[in-house]
Coordinates of C-alpha atoms in Angstrom, one line a residue:
X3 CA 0.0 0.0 0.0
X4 CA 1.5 3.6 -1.1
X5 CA 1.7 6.4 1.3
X6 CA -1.3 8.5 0.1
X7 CA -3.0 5.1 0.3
X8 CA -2.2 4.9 3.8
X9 CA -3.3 8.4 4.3
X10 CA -6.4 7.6 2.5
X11 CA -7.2 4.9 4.6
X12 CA -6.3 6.8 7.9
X13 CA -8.8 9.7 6.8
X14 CA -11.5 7.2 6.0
X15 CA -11.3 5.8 9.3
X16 CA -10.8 8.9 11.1
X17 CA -14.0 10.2 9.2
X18 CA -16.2 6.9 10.1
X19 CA -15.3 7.3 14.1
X20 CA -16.2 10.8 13.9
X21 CA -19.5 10.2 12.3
X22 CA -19.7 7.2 15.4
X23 CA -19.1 9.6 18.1
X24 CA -21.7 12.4 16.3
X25 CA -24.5 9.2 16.6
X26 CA -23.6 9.0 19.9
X27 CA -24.2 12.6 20.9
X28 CA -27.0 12.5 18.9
X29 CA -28.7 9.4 20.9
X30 CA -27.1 11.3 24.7
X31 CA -29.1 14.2 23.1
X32 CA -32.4 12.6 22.4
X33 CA -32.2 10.9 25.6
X34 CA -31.6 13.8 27.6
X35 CA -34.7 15.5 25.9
X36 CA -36.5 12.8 27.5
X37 CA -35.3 12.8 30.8
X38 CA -36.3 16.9 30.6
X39 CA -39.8 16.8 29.8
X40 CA -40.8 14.6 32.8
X41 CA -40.1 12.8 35.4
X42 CA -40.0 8.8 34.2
X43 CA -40.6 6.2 37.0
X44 CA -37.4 4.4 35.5
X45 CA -34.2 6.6 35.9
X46 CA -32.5 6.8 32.7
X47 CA -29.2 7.8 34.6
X48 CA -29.1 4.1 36.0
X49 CA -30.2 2.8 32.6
X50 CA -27.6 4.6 30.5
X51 CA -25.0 3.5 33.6
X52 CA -26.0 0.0 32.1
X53 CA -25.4 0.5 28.8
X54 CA -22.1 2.3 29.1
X55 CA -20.8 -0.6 31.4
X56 CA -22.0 -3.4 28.7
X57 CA -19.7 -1.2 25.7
X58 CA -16.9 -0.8 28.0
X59 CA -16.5 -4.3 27.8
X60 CA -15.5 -4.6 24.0
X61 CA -14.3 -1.7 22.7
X62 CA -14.8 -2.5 19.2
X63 CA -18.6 -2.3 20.0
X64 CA -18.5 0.7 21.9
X65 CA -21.3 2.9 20.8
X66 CA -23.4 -0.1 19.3
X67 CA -26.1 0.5 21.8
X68 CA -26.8 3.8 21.1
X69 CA -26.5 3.9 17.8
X70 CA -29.1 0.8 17.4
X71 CA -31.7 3.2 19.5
X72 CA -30.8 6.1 17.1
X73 CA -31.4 3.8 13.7
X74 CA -34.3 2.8 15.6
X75 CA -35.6 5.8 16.6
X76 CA -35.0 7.1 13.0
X77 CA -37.0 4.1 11.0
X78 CA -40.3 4.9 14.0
X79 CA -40.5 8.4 13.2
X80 CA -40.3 7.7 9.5
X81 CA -43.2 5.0 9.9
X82 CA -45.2 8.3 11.4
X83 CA -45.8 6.7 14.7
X84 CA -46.2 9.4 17.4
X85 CA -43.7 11.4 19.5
X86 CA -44.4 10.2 22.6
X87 CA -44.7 6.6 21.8
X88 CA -41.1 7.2 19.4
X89 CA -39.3 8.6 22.7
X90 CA -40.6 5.7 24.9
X91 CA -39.2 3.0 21.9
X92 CA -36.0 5.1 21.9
X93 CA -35.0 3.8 25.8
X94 CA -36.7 0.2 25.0
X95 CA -34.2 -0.1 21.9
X96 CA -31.1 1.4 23.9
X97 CA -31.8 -2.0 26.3
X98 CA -31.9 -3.9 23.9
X99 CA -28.6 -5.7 24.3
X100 CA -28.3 -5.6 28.5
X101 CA -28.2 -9.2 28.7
X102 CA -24.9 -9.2 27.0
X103 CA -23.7 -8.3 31.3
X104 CA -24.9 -11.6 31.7
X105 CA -22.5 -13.6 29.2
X106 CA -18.8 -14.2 30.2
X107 CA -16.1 -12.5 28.5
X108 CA -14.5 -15.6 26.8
X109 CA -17.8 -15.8 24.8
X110 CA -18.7 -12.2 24.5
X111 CA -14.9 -11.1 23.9
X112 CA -14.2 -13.8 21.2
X113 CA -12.4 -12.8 18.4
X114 CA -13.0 -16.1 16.2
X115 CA -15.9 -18.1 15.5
X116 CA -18.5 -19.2 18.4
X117 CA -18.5 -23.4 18.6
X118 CA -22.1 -24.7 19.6
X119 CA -21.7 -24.3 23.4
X120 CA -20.5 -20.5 22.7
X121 CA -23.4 -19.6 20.7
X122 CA -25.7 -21.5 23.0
X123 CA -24.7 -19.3 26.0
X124 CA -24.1 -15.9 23.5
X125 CA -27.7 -16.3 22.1
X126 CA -29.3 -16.6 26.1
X127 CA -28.8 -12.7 26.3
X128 CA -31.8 -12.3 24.8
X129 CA -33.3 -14.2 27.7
X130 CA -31.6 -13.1 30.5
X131 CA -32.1 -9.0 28.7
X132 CA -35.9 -9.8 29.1
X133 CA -35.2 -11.2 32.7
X134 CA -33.8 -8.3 33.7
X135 CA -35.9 -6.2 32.2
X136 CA -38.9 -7.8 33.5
X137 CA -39.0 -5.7 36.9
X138 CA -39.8 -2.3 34.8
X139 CA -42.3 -0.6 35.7
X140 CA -44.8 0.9 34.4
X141 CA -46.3 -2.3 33.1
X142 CA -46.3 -1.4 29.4
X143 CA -43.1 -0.3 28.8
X144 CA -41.7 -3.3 30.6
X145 CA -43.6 -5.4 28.2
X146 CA -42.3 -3.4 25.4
X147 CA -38.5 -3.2 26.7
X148 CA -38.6 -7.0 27.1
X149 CA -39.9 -7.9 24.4
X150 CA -37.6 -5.5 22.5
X151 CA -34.2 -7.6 24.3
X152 CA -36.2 -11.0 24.1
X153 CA -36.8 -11.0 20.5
X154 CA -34.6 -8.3 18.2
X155 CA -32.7 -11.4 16.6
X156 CA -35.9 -13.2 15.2
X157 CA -36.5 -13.5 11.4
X158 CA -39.3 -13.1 9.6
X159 CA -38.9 -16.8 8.3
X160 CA -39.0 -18.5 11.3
X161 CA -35.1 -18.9 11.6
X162 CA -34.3 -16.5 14.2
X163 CA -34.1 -17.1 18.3
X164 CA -34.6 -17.6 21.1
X165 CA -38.3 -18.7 19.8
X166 CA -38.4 -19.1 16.4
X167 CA -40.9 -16.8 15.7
X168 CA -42.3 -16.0 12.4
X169 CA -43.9 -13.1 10.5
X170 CA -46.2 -10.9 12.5
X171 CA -45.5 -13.4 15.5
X172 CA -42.6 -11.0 16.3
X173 CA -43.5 -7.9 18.2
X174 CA -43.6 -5.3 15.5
X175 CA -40.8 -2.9 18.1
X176 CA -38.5 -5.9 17.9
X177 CA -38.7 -6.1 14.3
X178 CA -37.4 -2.5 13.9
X179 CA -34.2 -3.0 16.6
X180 CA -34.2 -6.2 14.4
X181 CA -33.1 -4.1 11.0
X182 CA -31.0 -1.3 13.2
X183 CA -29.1 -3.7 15.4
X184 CA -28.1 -5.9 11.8
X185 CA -26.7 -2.7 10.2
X186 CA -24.9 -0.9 13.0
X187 CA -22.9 -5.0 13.2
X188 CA -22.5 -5.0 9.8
X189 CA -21.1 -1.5 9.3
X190 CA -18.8 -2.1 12.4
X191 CA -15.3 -2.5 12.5
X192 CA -13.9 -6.0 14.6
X193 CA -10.8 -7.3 15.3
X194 CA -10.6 -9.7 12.5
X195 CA -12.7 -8.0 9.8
X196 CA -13.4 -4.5 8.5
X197 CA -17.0 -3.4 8.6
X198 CA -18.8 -3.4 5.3
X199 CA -19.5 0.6 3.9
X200 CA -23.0 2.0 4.9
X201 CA -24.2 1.4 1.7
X202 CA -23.5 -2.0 1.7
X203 CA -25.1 -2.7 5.0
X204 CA -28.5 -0.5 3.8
X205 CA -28.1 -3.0 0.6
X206 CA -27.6 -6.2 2.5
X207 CA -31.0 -5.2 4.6
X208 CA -32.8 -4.6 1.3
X209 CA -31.5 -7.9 0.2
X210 CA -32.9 -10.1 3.3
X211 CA -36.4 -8.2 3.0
X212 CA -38.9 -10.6 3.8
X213 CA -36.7 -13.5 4.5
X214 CA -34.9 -11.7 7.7
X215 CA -36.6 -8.3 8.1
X216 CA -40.4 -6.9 7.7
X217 CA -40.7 -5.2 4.6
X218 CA -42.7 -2.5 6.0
X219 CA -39.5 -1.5 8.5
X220 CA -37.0 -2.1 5.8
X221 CA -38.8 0.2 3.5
X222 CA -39.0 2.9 6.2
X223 CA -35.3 2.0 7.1
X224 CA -33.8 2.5 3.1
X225 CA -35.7 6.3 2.8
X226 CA -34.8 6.9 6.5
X227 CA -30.9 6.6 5.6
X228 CA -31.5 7.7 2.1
X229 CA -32.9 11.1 3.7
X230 CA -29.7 10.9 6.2
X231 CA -26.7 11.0 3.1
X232 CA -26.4 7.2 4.1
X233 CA -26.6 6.1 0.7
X234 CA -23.9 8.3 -0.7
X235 CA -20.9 9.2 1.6
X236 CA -19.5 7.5 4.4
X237 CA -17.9 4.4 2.1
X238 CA -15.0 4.0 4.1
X239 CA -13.8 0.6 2.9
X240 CA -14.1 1.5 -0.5
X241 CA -11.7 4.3 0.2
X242 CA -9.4 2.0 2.1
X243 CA -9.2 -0.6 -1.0
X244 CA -9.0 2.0 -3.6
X245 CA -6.7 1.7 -6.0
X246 CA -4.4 4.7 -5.9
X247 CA -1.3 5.2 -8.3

């Protein structure tokens, strides 16, 4: 690789963790707005405590929470549900992951492939997410928080987990933290593989429409990010493997 390759590559990765840490202000933003406009029987000071604690714990994932409540709070807006209802979503979908505290490091930390017993114990976050989440109150945004952490990695075709669940079986919240929690790991950077560009992650969702993701919360998703610039800047691997003389 040439120098101004190098440099090219450097820039593009500088850019994509600046872009990050402006999703992450964003979320801290929108969540603060919350915590102003009243007073919420769960304190999102302890919640976002959580959070914080579960990305310290990889730092190649840091961020991933918030940003999956940001894409999420992004595709419920576009969908036209209302304000209120989009703000309560937004602290469901930042949970979404807490059961991740309850998976050991060796499994959560690995940098290879999981073997059966790995996956076994890294797919129970979902469970123990809704477990934990299960002592919310009030009653209906517990319901909605757990079922946000029990079921975000279901499929539309049955092929998903914990349950298996199919179709309109999933709970329609989980199925939009289903399509922002598969981008954000796509588009993310890991030890032992670059993320794919945005682009490629918003055309890898289009691609499992129907098969992974409700179509109705993919469509929302693709003219969401198309409104956001999503679709045309932010290729950072493309600028790392281009070809410069």
């Amino acid at each position: 690789m040439s120098d101004l390759q190098q440099l090219l590559s450097k820039i593009a990765e500088l850019e994509k963790r600046n872009h990050e840490l402006s999703l992450m202000l964003e979320s801290a933003y929108e969540l603060r707005s919350e915590m102003t406009e009243q007073q919420h029987p769960v304190s999102m000071s302890v919640i976002y405590s959580l959070v914080l604690a579960l990305d310290s714990r990889d730092p190649y994932t840091a961020g991933h929470s918030s940003r999956v409540a940001l894409y999420s709070l992004w595709i419920a807006r576009e969908l036209g549900l209302p304000e209120e209802e989009c703000r309560h979503f937004h602290r469901a979908a930042i949970m979404h992951d807490i059961g991740k505290i309850g998976v050991p490091d060796r499994v959560l930390l690995k940098s290879d492939s999981l073997n059966d017993e790995e996956f076994e114990i890294m797919i129970s976050h979902t469970v123990i997410g809704a477990r934990i989440l299960s002592r919310m109150e009030p009653e209906e945004r517990m319901l909605q928080a757990t079922e946000v952490a029990k079921y975000h990695h279901e499929k539309m075709d049955g092929t998903g987990y914990p349950e298996g669940l199919r179709g309109d079986n999933i709970p329609f919240f989980a199925r939009i933290v289903a399509v922002a929690d598969a981008f954000d790991a796509m588009t993310t950077d890991r030890p032992y593989a670059k993320g794919r560009s945005y682009r490629e992650g918003v055309d890898e969702i289009i691609r499992c429409k129907g098969s992974h993701f409700d179509p109705v919360v993919v469509e929302a998703f693709e003219s969401v990010m198309k409104k956001r610039g999503y679709l045309e800047g932010h290729h950072h691997r493309h600028l790392q493997e281009a070809d410069v003389d």
